[in-house]
Amino acid sequence: MPFLCRTRKVALLGATALLTVGLAPPGARADIPDENYRPVLEHLLGVVMPPKLDALHDATANLSDEIDDFCAEPDQDGLDEVREDFNAAMDIWQEVQPWRMGPLIANGRDQHIEYWPDKHGTATRQFRKLMFDKPAIYTDREKIAETSAALQGFPALEQVLFDDKLSPKLLDDDEDGVFLCGYGGAIGANLERMTGELVDEWPTFAQGMMEAGPDSMDYPDAKFAATDLYRALHEGLLIIASQKLGRPLGDGPKDAKASRAESPTSKRSLRNIAHNLTGLFAIYDGKWGDTGEEGKGLSALIDSSLLDRSFRLNWQTMTDGLDQLPASIVELLDQPDGYQKLADFAEQVSFVNTLVEGDVGGTTQLGGGFNALDGD
Amino acid sequence: MEHQRREFLKLMGVGGAFTLLPISIARAAAPASIEDRAHYISASAGDHDDFYVSAFNANGKILFEQALPGRGHDLGLRPNHVDVAAVERRPGLYGLILDRHTGEVRAKLHCPENRRFYGHAVYSDDGRFLYITENDFDHARGIVSVWDADDGYRRIAEFDSFGTGPHELHLMPDGQSLVIANGGLHTHPDFDGRTALNIDSMEPNLSIIDRHTGKLIHQAALKADWHQLSIRHLDVAPNGTIAAGFQYQGELTDQVPLVGLWQPGSEIRPIEAPDNVQLRMRQYCGSVRFDASGQVFGISCPRGGLITFWDVKTSGFLTHIAAPDGCGLAATDVAGQFVGTSGLGNGWRMDAIRRKRVELPDDSLKSLHWDNHLRRISV
């Protein structure tokens, strides 16, 4: 879809908003039978997610192998290849990342895989110290898992591979170069291990959700289990708007700071978001790349084809807007109108999230209850 | 839900918005054992901005509904008396004293113009005085007002709560002091009375005051990094241990504790659940209740649809039980056992030791949305 100019975009958003408001279901509607939620759970948790976790594990295993190959004979071409493998693994991680549930979050795993946001600059501080002391534990492929979360996952590897001052050292046969190679290899192996655990633990967790019922102390019915998927969609968009975009945007143009974005060193902050949106849309749609089937996600619970089309159109408008932006927020904010473009995109994401709250949450009846929505 | 509600009212032989069931019928419907003779009472709501104080028996059978002028919140039970205080949730203007067995209105409390009720009230152990948390909104100051129940609920004094946005308060086991959760949130009726106006500068705390003089006895706050953890709900064990539940006003992904234990005179000890439960608590705790033994407490997390249970002895997480939109929580007289209610109309009996949840059998409970807090009445 061609890029829409701002005026047309706003008009389109406004029109579809009116359309969706007009189609909003009345307050007193029949409850969706609980058995209707079960196929959605089975599709998303049993069909769609497992191959993606396999892909993540394969990508990190490949990354780990490539680091080892590169370190055996370091040269610039090899470094470029490792960077490509890093990006490939990061792409699939960013698709999986918003599904914040079960083994993804158990034992702080998501933070060990990617420590972000790092509000207090912990990683930078610890990284400086690490390069000064070069402790052996950070090159130990087993023991690195016992170290700080900030120093054992993707952001730490990003520093090793992409930082302007550090990455050239990888090509040197000196103390720094040897340590950085050993450290990068240990991070790669650690990522491979953690994503392997995800693959192993997912089926049991998914089974628990798919078998929701009165005897389960975790998921008393299928609707409650499906609520976690709805929440992942809603919170995923919220995190993109308020943190992945909100943090670099700051309080205004003068307060903007690209370094507060995710993955600024590898210049892929917006590329991350594009992949987040792929993983999130799969929750709604049921299809994720070559996996799954359209219309078998949460959209299967929406009984209005107009509302479904409206939501898809708004989602498409949002992703089209992102397609027009560079992969890097650093690069975007260097443009004269970069701040405004980024702010506009953040607005689009927030708008789509209002549709998730109002239309998707309302129509699927997953959007929260009396106390959850308005407690005290 | 509306359909169920209409059916229930039809069965009761009434078509109106609220029902007062005679106590004789309520008692006749109650089962025989001591535990099963307990009643539970809570604020509730229908589907059309209609609000009540409602009571049900241990089977979940509704005993009465008393209509309220606005949404209620918690209830204060007058010891050895029929009175129960229902104070409107923040920014509240009314308070009603009801008969706990019938719902009949026995007295009315009016909030002064420059104050707003904050939904929680507690009686002194002799039942003479009622204490209510309030907002002195023009001065961003928390207040505890004092009402003399023996003098027609005359407002006789007000004390500083020693914080902003006071919410739940409890009598301490000594009977002479009150512990107050000062949530730290400043609100003003000019801005709808609920929107927080000071997220960046909020300073929540737990304060204990002398209930006769209002003098501050103890106070504790969380570390400065956690100043956006609004301390809103609490309960007190017979040995004086205070359990508190927090509501985080910061980012969804921030890793912050949501539960704390406080022995007055020391620091608040923050405690956390395992990651996969902590995340499902969704940065938000509702009710806090100790069990009959004082060794286990439950904290409801309605946004995550969980009731979490915690062990006082180890200061650690015990278990969790899913409870969609569950918030109201009351301890039964059995150690580790609680009754919970939800905004979806469910009621459950839950056993924290055996990790068990059983739905209350009577469907009449499902005719209402049960509000944040639940109280148990021994009959």
Tab-separated table of N, CA, C and O in Angstrom, chain B residues 272-364:
chain	number	residue	atom	x	y	z
B	272	GLU	N	8.029	-10.501	46.711
B	272	GLU	CA	7.599	-10.719	45.323
B	272	GLU	C	7.222	-12.174	45.073
B	272	GLU	O	7.731	-13.078	45.729
B	273	ALA	N	6.390	-12.360	44.101
B	273	ALA	CA	6.009	-13.703	43.646
B	273	ALA	C	6.990	-14.133	42.550
B	273	ALA	O	7.729	-13.297	42.023
B	274	PRO	N	7.014	-15.413	42.189
B	274	PRO	CA	7.812	-15.822	41.028
B	274	PRO	C	7.401	-15.016	39.792
B	274	PRO	O	6.252	-14.575	39.691
B	275	ASP	N	8.343	-14.869	38.853
B	275	ASP	CA	8.106	-13.969	37.712
B	275	ASP	C	6.789	-14.198	36.989
B	275	ASP	O	6.105	-13.254	36.616
B	276	ASN	N	6.459	-15.485	36.754
B	276	ASN	CA	5.263	-15.732	35.940
B	276	ASN	C	3.976	-15.386	36.684
B	276	ASN	O	2.941	-15.152	36.061
B	277	VAL	N	4.027	-15.319	38.022
B	277	VAL	CA	2.869	-14.854	38.791
B	277	VAL	C	2.942	-13.337	38.948
B	277	VAL	O	1.944	-12.631	38.771
B	278	GLN	N	4.146	-12.850	39.232
B	278	GLN	CA	4.332	-11.405	39.433
B	278	GLN	C	3.823	-10.630	38.214
B	278	GLN	O	3.128	-9.630	38.357
B	279	LEU	N	4.145	-11.104	37.014
B	279	LEU	CA	3.683	-10.396	35.814
B	279	LEU	C	2.172	-10.442	35.707
B	279	LEU	O	1.535	-9.463	35.330
B	280	ARG	N	1.617	-11.610	36.100
B	280	ARG	CA	0.157	-11.738	35.973
B	280	ARG	C	-0.583	-10.919	37.025
B	280	ARG	O	-1.807	-10.763	36.938
B	281	MET	N	0.129	-10.404	38.012
B	281	MET	CA	-0.519	-9.505	38.979
B	281	MET	C	-0.787	-8.131	38.345
B	281	MET	O	-1.529	-7.322	38.879
B	282	ARG	N	-0.172	-7.883	37.198
B	282	ARG	CA	-0.426	-6.684	36.391
B	282	ARG	C	-0.285	-5.387	37.183
B	282	ARG	O	-1.098	-4.463	37.056
B	283	GLN	N	0.718	-5.344	38.043
B	283	GLN	CA	1.083	-4.108	38.776
B	283	GLN	C	-0.056	-3.583	39.647
B	283	GLN	O	-0.091	-2.391	39.953
B	284	TYR	N	-0.986	-4.460	40.049
B	284	TYR	CA	-2.182	-3.945	40.719
B	284	TYR	C	-2.737	-4.933	41.731
B	284	TYR	O	-3.098	-6.058	41.378
B	285	CYS	N	-2.793	-4.515	42.979
B	285	CYS	CA	-3.396	-5.343	44.026
B	285	CYS	C	-4.713	-4.728	44.483
B	285	CYS	O	-4.834	-3.499	44.571
B	286	GLY	N	-5.679	-5.573	44.787
B	286	GLY	CA	-6.977	-5.097	45.276
B	286	GLY	C	-7.072	-5.285	46.772
B	286	GLY	O	-6.466	-4.541	47.533
B	287	SER	N	-7.809	-6.307	47.210
B	287	SER	CA	-8.019	-6.515	48.652
B	287	SER	C	-6.874	-7.278	49.306
B	287	SER	O	-6.199	-8.079	48.656
B	288	VAL	N	-6.697	-7.023	50.593
B	288	VAL	CA	-5.709	-7.741	51.405
B	288	VAL	C	-6.444	-8.322	52.612
B	288	VAL	O	-7.175	-7.597	53.298
B	289	ARG	N	-6.270	-9.638	52.864
B	289	ARG	CA	-6.944	-10.242	54.021
B	289	ARG	C	-6.083	-11.319	54.660
B	289	ARG	O	-5.588	-12.216	53.975
B	290	PHE	N	-5.909	-11.232	55.967
B	290	PHE	CA	-5.296	-12.329	56.712
B	290	PHE	C	-6.310	-13.444	56.913
B	290	PHE	O	-7.517	-13.193	57.022
B	291	ASP	N	-5.829	-14.682	57.009
B	291	ASP	CA	-6.713	-15.807	57.301
B	291	ASP	C	-6.972	-15.875	58.802
B	291	ASP	O	-6.476	-15.039	59.582
B	292	ALA	N	-7.704	-16.890	59.198
B	292	ALA	CA	-8.092	-17.003	60.604
B	292	ALA	C	-6.893	-17.209	61.526
B	292	ALA	O	-6.921	-16.830	62.693
B	293	SER	N	-5.806	-17.783	60.998
B	293	SER	CA	-4.634	-18.047	61.833
B	293	SER	C	-3.702	-16.853	61.921
B	293	SER	O	-2.834	-16.790	62.788
B	294	GLY	N	-3.838	-15.914	61.022
B	294	GLY	CA	-2.913	-14.781	60.979
B	294	GLY	C	-1.573	-15.146	60.364
B	294	GLY	O	-0.656	-14.335	60.335
B	295	GLN	N	-1.454	-16.358	59.841
B	295	GLN	CA	-0.181	-16.812	59.261
B	295	GLN	C	-0.162	-16.736	57.732
B	295	GLN	O	0.895	-16.761	57.119
B	296	VAL	N	-1.326	-16.668	57.157
B	296	VAL	CA	-1.441	-16.617	55.688
B	296	VAL	C	-2.275	-15.389	55.336
B	296	VAL	O	-3.240	-15.081	56.036
B	297	PHE	N	-1.877	-14.689	54.303
B	297	PHE	CA	-2.770	-13.629	53.830
B	297	PHE	C	-2.947	-13.738	52.319
B	297	PHE	O	-2.073	-14.227	51.607
B	298	GLY	N	-4.128	-13.299	51.901
B	298	GLY	CA	-4.454	-13.313	50.475
B	298	GLY	C	-4.462	-11.894	49.942
B	298	GLY	O	-4.827	-10.956	50.662
B	299	ILE	N	-4.048	-11.750	48.712
B	299	ILE	CA	-4.116	-10.445	48.043
B	299	ILE	C	-4.718	-10.668	46.667
B	299	ILE	O	-4.194	-11.458	45.868
B	300	SER	N	-5.816	-9.993	46.405
B	300	SER	CA	-6.460	-10.170	45.105
B	300	SER	C	-5.831	-9.241	44.072
B	300	SER	O	-5.408	-8.127	44.388
B	301	CYS	N	-5.785	-9.711	42.842
B	301	CYS	CA	-5.193	-8.953	41.735
B	301	CYS	C	-6.192	-8.983	40.580
B	301	CYS	O	-6.052	-9.798	39.652
B	302	PRO	N	-7.226	-8.141	40.634
B	302	PRO	CA	-8.316	-8.266	39.658
B	302	PRO	C	-7.881	-8.049	38.218
B	302	PRO	O	-8.466	-8.618	37.306
B	303	ARG	N	-6.853	-7.229	37.999
B	303	ARG	CA	-6.433	-7.008	36.605
B	303	ARG	C	-5.790	-8.249	36.010
B	303	ARG	O	-5.818	-8.449	34.816
B	304	GLY	N	-5.203	-9.050	36.868
B	304	GLY	CA	-4.608	-10.295	36.383
B	304	GLY	C	-5.522	-11.484	36.593
B	304	GLY	O	-5.216	-12.590	36.142
B	305	GLY	N	-6.640	-11.271	37.305
B	305	GLY	CA	-7.556	-12.374	37.565
B	305	GLY	C	-6.963	-13.433	38.471
B	305	GLY	O	-7.182	-14.628	38.273
B	306	LEU	N	-6.224	-12.999	39.476
B	306	LEU	CA	-5.578	-13.934	40.398
B	306	LEU	C	-5.849	-13.540	41.838
B	306	LEU	O	-5.964	-12.360	42.146
B	307	ILE	N	-5.918	-14.554	42.695
B	307	ILE	CA	-5.771	-14.299	44.119
B	307	ILE	C	-4.414	-14.894	44.496
B	307	ILE	O	-4.155	-16.078	44.208
B	308	THR	N	-3.548	-14.090	45.083
B	308	THR	CA	-2.239	-14.576	45.503
B	308	THR	C	-2.258	-14.804	47.004
B	308	THR	O	-2.958	-14.090	47.735
B	309	PHE	N	-1.500	-15.806	47.460
B	309	PHE	CA	-1.456	-16.120	48.888
B	309	PHE	C	-0.006	-16.104	49.366
B	309	PHE	O	0.888	-16.570	48.636
B	310	TRP	N	0.187	-15.610	50.565
B	310	TRP	CA	1.522	-15.335	51.072
B	310	TRP	C	1.656	-15.878	52.494
B	310	TRP	O	0.689	-15.894	53.257
B	311	ASP	N	2.861	-16.294	52.834
B	311	ASP	CA	3.145	-16.903	54.121
B	311	ASP	C	3.874	-15.888	55.005
B	311	ASP	O	4.955	-15.405	54.648
B	312	VAL	N	3.278	-15.560	56.138
B	312	VAL	CA	3.871	-14.537	57.009
B	312	VAL	C	5.201	-15.029	57.585
B	312	VAL	O	6.177	-14.282	57.653
B	313	LYS	N	5.239	-16.293	57.991
B	313	LYS	CA	6.427	-16.815	58.674
B	313	LYS	C	7.668	-16.714	57.789
B	313	LYS	O	8.737	-16.323	58.242
B	314	THR	N	7.511	-17.056	56.513
B	314	THR	CA	8.674	-17.021	55.618
B	314	THR	C	8.759	-15.702	54.848
B	314	THR	O	9.700	-15.501	54.077
B	315	SER	N	7.784	-14.848	55.063
B	315	SER	CA	7.690	-13.605	54.276
B	315	SER	C	7.793	-13.925	52.790
B	315	SER	O	8.473	-13.218	52.034
B	316	GLY	N	7.133	-14.974	52.385
B	316	GLY	CA	7.267	-15.384	50.990
B	316	GLY	C	5.943	-15.728	50.341
B	316	GLY	O	4.906	-15.864	50.998
B	317	PHE	N	6.029	-15.899	49.042
B	317	PHE	CA	4.864	-16.277	48.241
B	317	PHE	C	4.497	-17.730	48.537
B	317	PHE	O	5.369	-18.587	48.654
B	318	LEU	N	3.192	-17.985	48.639
B	318	LEU	CA	2.730	-19.341	48.938
B	318	LEU	C	2.170	-20.004	47.666
B	318	LEU	O	2.679	-21.003	47.203
B	319	THR	N	1.137	-19.415	47.119
B	319	THR	CA	0.551	-19.956	45.891
B	319	THR	C	-0.394	-18.909	45.288
B	319	THR	O	-0.550	-17.822	45.826
B	320	HIS	N	-0.985	-19.273	44.175
B	320	HIS	CA	-1.991	-18.391	43.583
B	320	HIS	C	-3.120	-19.252	43.031
B	320	HIS	O	-2.923	-20.422	42.682
B	321	ILE	N	-4.295	-18.647	42.958
B	321	ILE	CA	-5.463	-19.317	42.390
B	321	ILE	C	-6.123	-18.344	41.423
B	321	ILE	O	-6.368	-17.179	41.772
B	322	ALA	N	-6.395	-18.816	40.219
B	322	ALA	CA	-7.037	-17.939	39.238
B	322	ALA	C	-8.452	-17.597	39.679
B	322	ALA	O	-9.191	-18.458	40.164
B	323	ALA	N	-8.825	-16.353	39.507
B	323	ALA	CA	-10.150	-15.869	39.891
B	323	ALA	C	-10.485	-14.696	38.969
B	323	ALA	O	-10.187	-13.550	39.293
B	324	PRO	N	-11.075	-14.989	37.811
B	324	PRO	CA	-11.333	-13.915	36.845
B	324	PRO	C	-12.082	-12.726	37.447
B	324	PRO	O	-13.152	-12.894	38.016
B	325	ASP	N	-11.477	-11.558	37.339
B	325	ASP	CA	-12.018	-10.300	37.874
B	325	ASP	C	-12.283	-10.384	39.380
B	325	ASP	O	-13.089	-9.624	39.921
B	326	GLY	N	-11.603	-11.293	40.043
B	326	GLY	CA	-11.793	-11.463	41.488
B	326	GLY	C	-11.155	-10.339	42.271
B	326	GLY	O	-10.040	-9.915	41.972
B	327	CYS	N	-11.852	-9.837	43.257
B	327	CYS	CA	-11.274	-8.765	44.071
B	327	CYS	C	-11.678	-8.893	45.544
B	327	CYS	O	-10.837	-8.849	46.421
B	328	GLY	N	-12.985	-9.035	45.826
B	328	GLY	CA	-13.421	-9.140	47.215
B	328	GLY	C	-12.854	-10.371	47.877
B	328	GLY	O	-12.814	-11.449	47.263
B	329	LEU	N	-12.397	-10.242	49.112
B	329	LEU	CA	-11.741	-11.353	49.787
B	329	LEU	C	-12.049	-11.268	51.276
B	329	LEU	O	-11.872	-10.214	51.901
B	330	ALA	N	-12.532	-12.374	51.837
B	330	ALA	CA	-12.799	-12.429	53.282
B	330	ALA	C	-12.282	-13.766	53.801
B	330	ALA	O	-12.364	-14.783	53.104
B	331	ALA	N	-11.742	-13.747	55.011
B	331	ALA	CA	-11.259	-14.994	55.603
B	331	ALA	C	-12.423	-15.717	56.257
B	331	ALA	O	-13.285	-15.090	56.880
B	332	THR	N	-12.469	-17.047	56.128
B	332	THR	CA	-13.439	-17.819	56.894
B	332	THR	C	-12.811	-18.091	58.267
B	332	THR	O	-11.725	-17.572	58.564
B	333	ASP	N	-13.441	-18.945	59.068
B	333	ASP	CA	-12.833	-19.240	60.367
B	333	ASP	C	-11.922	-20.468	60.315
B	333	ASP	O	-11.494	-20.985	61.333
B	334	VAL	N	-11.605	-20.912	59.100
B	334	VAL	CA	-10.690	-22.044	58.929
B	334	VAL	C	-9.354	-21.509	58.408
B	334	VAL	O	-9.331	-20.716	57.461
B	335	ALA	N	-8.261	-21.945	59.031
B	335	ALA	CA	-6.942	-21.459	58.620
B	335	ALA	C	-6.710	-21.724	57.139
B	335	ALA	O	-6.984	-22.810	56.642
B	336	GLY	N	-6.220	-20.704	56.444
B	336	GLY	CA	-5.891	-20.851	55.021
B	336	GLY	C	-7.079	-20.761	54.094
B	336	GLY	O	-6.920	-20.867	52.881
B	337	GLN	N	-8.283	-20.547	54.652
B	337	GLN	CA	-9.471	-20.560	53.801
B	337	GLN	C	-10.074	-19.155	53.653
B	337	GLN	O	-10.160	-18.402	54.622
B	338	PHE	N	-10.486	-18.865	52.444
B	338	PHE	CA	-11.051	-17.550	52.124
B	338	PHE	C	-12.293	-17.713	51.252
B	338	PHE	O	-12.440	-18.730	50.568
B	339	VAL	N	-13.137	-16.689	51.294
B	339	VAL	CA	-14.208	-16.578	50.301
B	339	VAL	C	-13.871	-15.372	49.436
B	339	VAL	O	-13.463	-14.314	49.941
B	340	GLY	N	-13.994	-15.543	48.129
B	340	GLY	CA	-13.704	-14.452	47.210
B	340	GLY	C	-14.897	-14.171	46.309
B	340	GLY	O	-15.716	-15.057	46.069
B	341	THR	N	-14.970	-12.932	45.837
B	341	THR	CA	-16.050	-12.552	44.913
B	341	THR	C	-15.455	-11.857	43.701
B	341	THR	O	-14.333	-11.342	43.758
B	342	SER	N	-16.244	-11.802	42.627
B	342	SER	CA	-15.713	-11.179	41.414
B	342	SER	C	-16.705	-10.188	40.815
B	342	SER	O	-17.902	-10.246	41.081
B	343	GLY	N	-16.166	-9.336	39.977
B	343	GLY	CA	-16.998	-8.391	39.245
B	343	GLY	C	-17.846	-9.077	38.192
B	343	GLY	O	-18.760	-8.472	37.623
B	344	LEU	N	-17.538	-10.331	37.898
B	344	LEU	CA	-18.327	-11.093	36.927
B	344	LEU	C	-19.490	-11.811	37.595
B	344	LEU	O	-20.274	-12.482	36.921
B	345	GLY	N	-19.563	-11.704	38.929
B	345	GLY	CA	-20.678	-12.311	39.644
B	345	GLY	C	-20.347	-13.629	40.319
B	345	GLY	O	-21.226	-14.246	40.922
B	346	ASN	N	-19.096	-14.048	40.248
B	346	ASN	CA	-18.737	-15.327	40.864
B	346	ASN	C	-18.447	-15.168	42.350
B	346	ASN	O	-18.051	-14.106	42.815
B	347	GLY	N	-18.615	-16.276	43.060
B	347	GLY	CA	-18.168	-16.369	44.448
B	347	GLY	C	-17.478	-17.704	44.616
B	347	GLY	O	-17.924	-18.710	44.049
B	348	TRP	N	-16.369	-17.700	45.313
B	348	TRP	CA	-15.621	-18.949	45.481
B	348	TRP	C	-15.219	-19.122	46.946
B	348	TRP	O	-14.993	-18.148	47.658
B	349	ARG	N	-15.095	-20.381	47.342
B	349	ARG	CA	-14.410	-20.705	48.585
B	349	ARG	C	-13.026	-21.205	48.150
B	349	ARG	O	-12.917	-22.067	47.275
B	350	MET	N	-11.980	-20.627	48.730
B	350	MET	CA	-10.625	-20.970	48.293
B	350	MET	C	-9.780	-21.439	49.459
B	350	MET	O	-9.863	-20.865	50.553
B	351	ASP	N	-8.989	-22.451	49.208
B	351	ASP	CA	-8.098	-22.988	50.226
B	351	ASP	C	-6.662	-22.753	49.769
B	351	ASP	O	-6.203	-23.357	48.800
B	352	ALA	N	-5.980	-21.864	50.489
B	352	ALA	CA	-4.618	-21.495	50.082
B	352	ALA	C	-3.620	-22.598	50.389
B	352	ALA	O	-2.571	-22.674	49.749
B	353	ILE	N	-3.926	-23.428	51.364
B	353	ILE	CA	-2.977	-24.491	51.737
B	353	ILE	C	-3.042	-25.630	50.708
B	353	ILE	O	-2.019	-26.142	50.272
B	354	ARG	N	-4.262	-26.006	50.352
B	354	ARG	CA	-4.430	-27.122	49.411
B	354	ARG	C	-4.546	-26.656	47.963
B	354	ARG	O	-4.731	-27.448	47.056
B	355	ARG	N	-4.441	-25.401	47.743
B	355	ARG	CA	-4.603	-24.777	46.417
B	355	ARG	C	-5.868	-25.296	45.729
B	355	ARG	O	-5.848	-25.994	44.716
B	356	LYS	N	-6.980	-24.917	46.324
B	356	LYS	CA	-8.261	-25.425	45.851
B	356	LYS	C	-9.274	-24.272	45.758
B	356	LYS	O	-9.273	-23.368	46.608
B	357	ARG	N	-10.110	-24.337	44.742
B	357	ARG	CA	-11.137	-23.308	44.551
B	357	ARG	C	-12.454	-24.004	44.218
B	357	ARG	O	-12.520	-24.839	43.320
B	358	VAL	N	-13.489	-23.665	44.990
B	358	VAL	CA	-14.806	-24.258	44.741
B	358	VAL	C	-15.806	-23.111	44.573
B	358	VAL	O	-15.852	-22.187	45.386
B	359	GLU	N	-16.586	-23.176	43.533
B	359	GLU	CA	-17.580	-22.128	43.272
B	359	GLU	C	-18.721	-22.234	44.276
B	359	GLU	O	-19.179	-23.349	44.591
B	360	LEU	N	-19.193	-21.110	44.803
B	360	LEU	CA	-20.353	-21.152	45.700
B	360	LEU	C	-21.561	-21.611	44.876
B	360	LEU	O	-21.765	-21.139	43.752
B	361	PRO	N	-22.352	-22.506	45.422
B	361	PRO	CA	-23.346	-23.203	44.579
B	361	PRO	C	-24.551	-22.369	44.149
B	361	PRO	O	-25.134	-22.638	43.106
B	362	ASP	N	-24.949	-21.373	44.949
B	362	ASP	CA	-26.202	-20.683	44.623
B	362	ASP	C	-25.967	-19.636	43.532
B	362	ASP	O	-25.132	-18.736	43.674
B	363	ASP	N	-26.716	-19.729	42.457
B	363	ASP	CA	-26.516	-18.845	41.315
B	363	ASP	C	-26.992	-17.420	41.533
B	363	ASP	O	-26.708	-16.543	40.713
B	364	SER	N	-27.743	-17.177	42.606
B	364	SER	CA	-28.262	-15.812	42.774
B	364	SER	C	-27.131	-14.807	42.896
B	364	SER	O	-27.251	-13.642	42.528
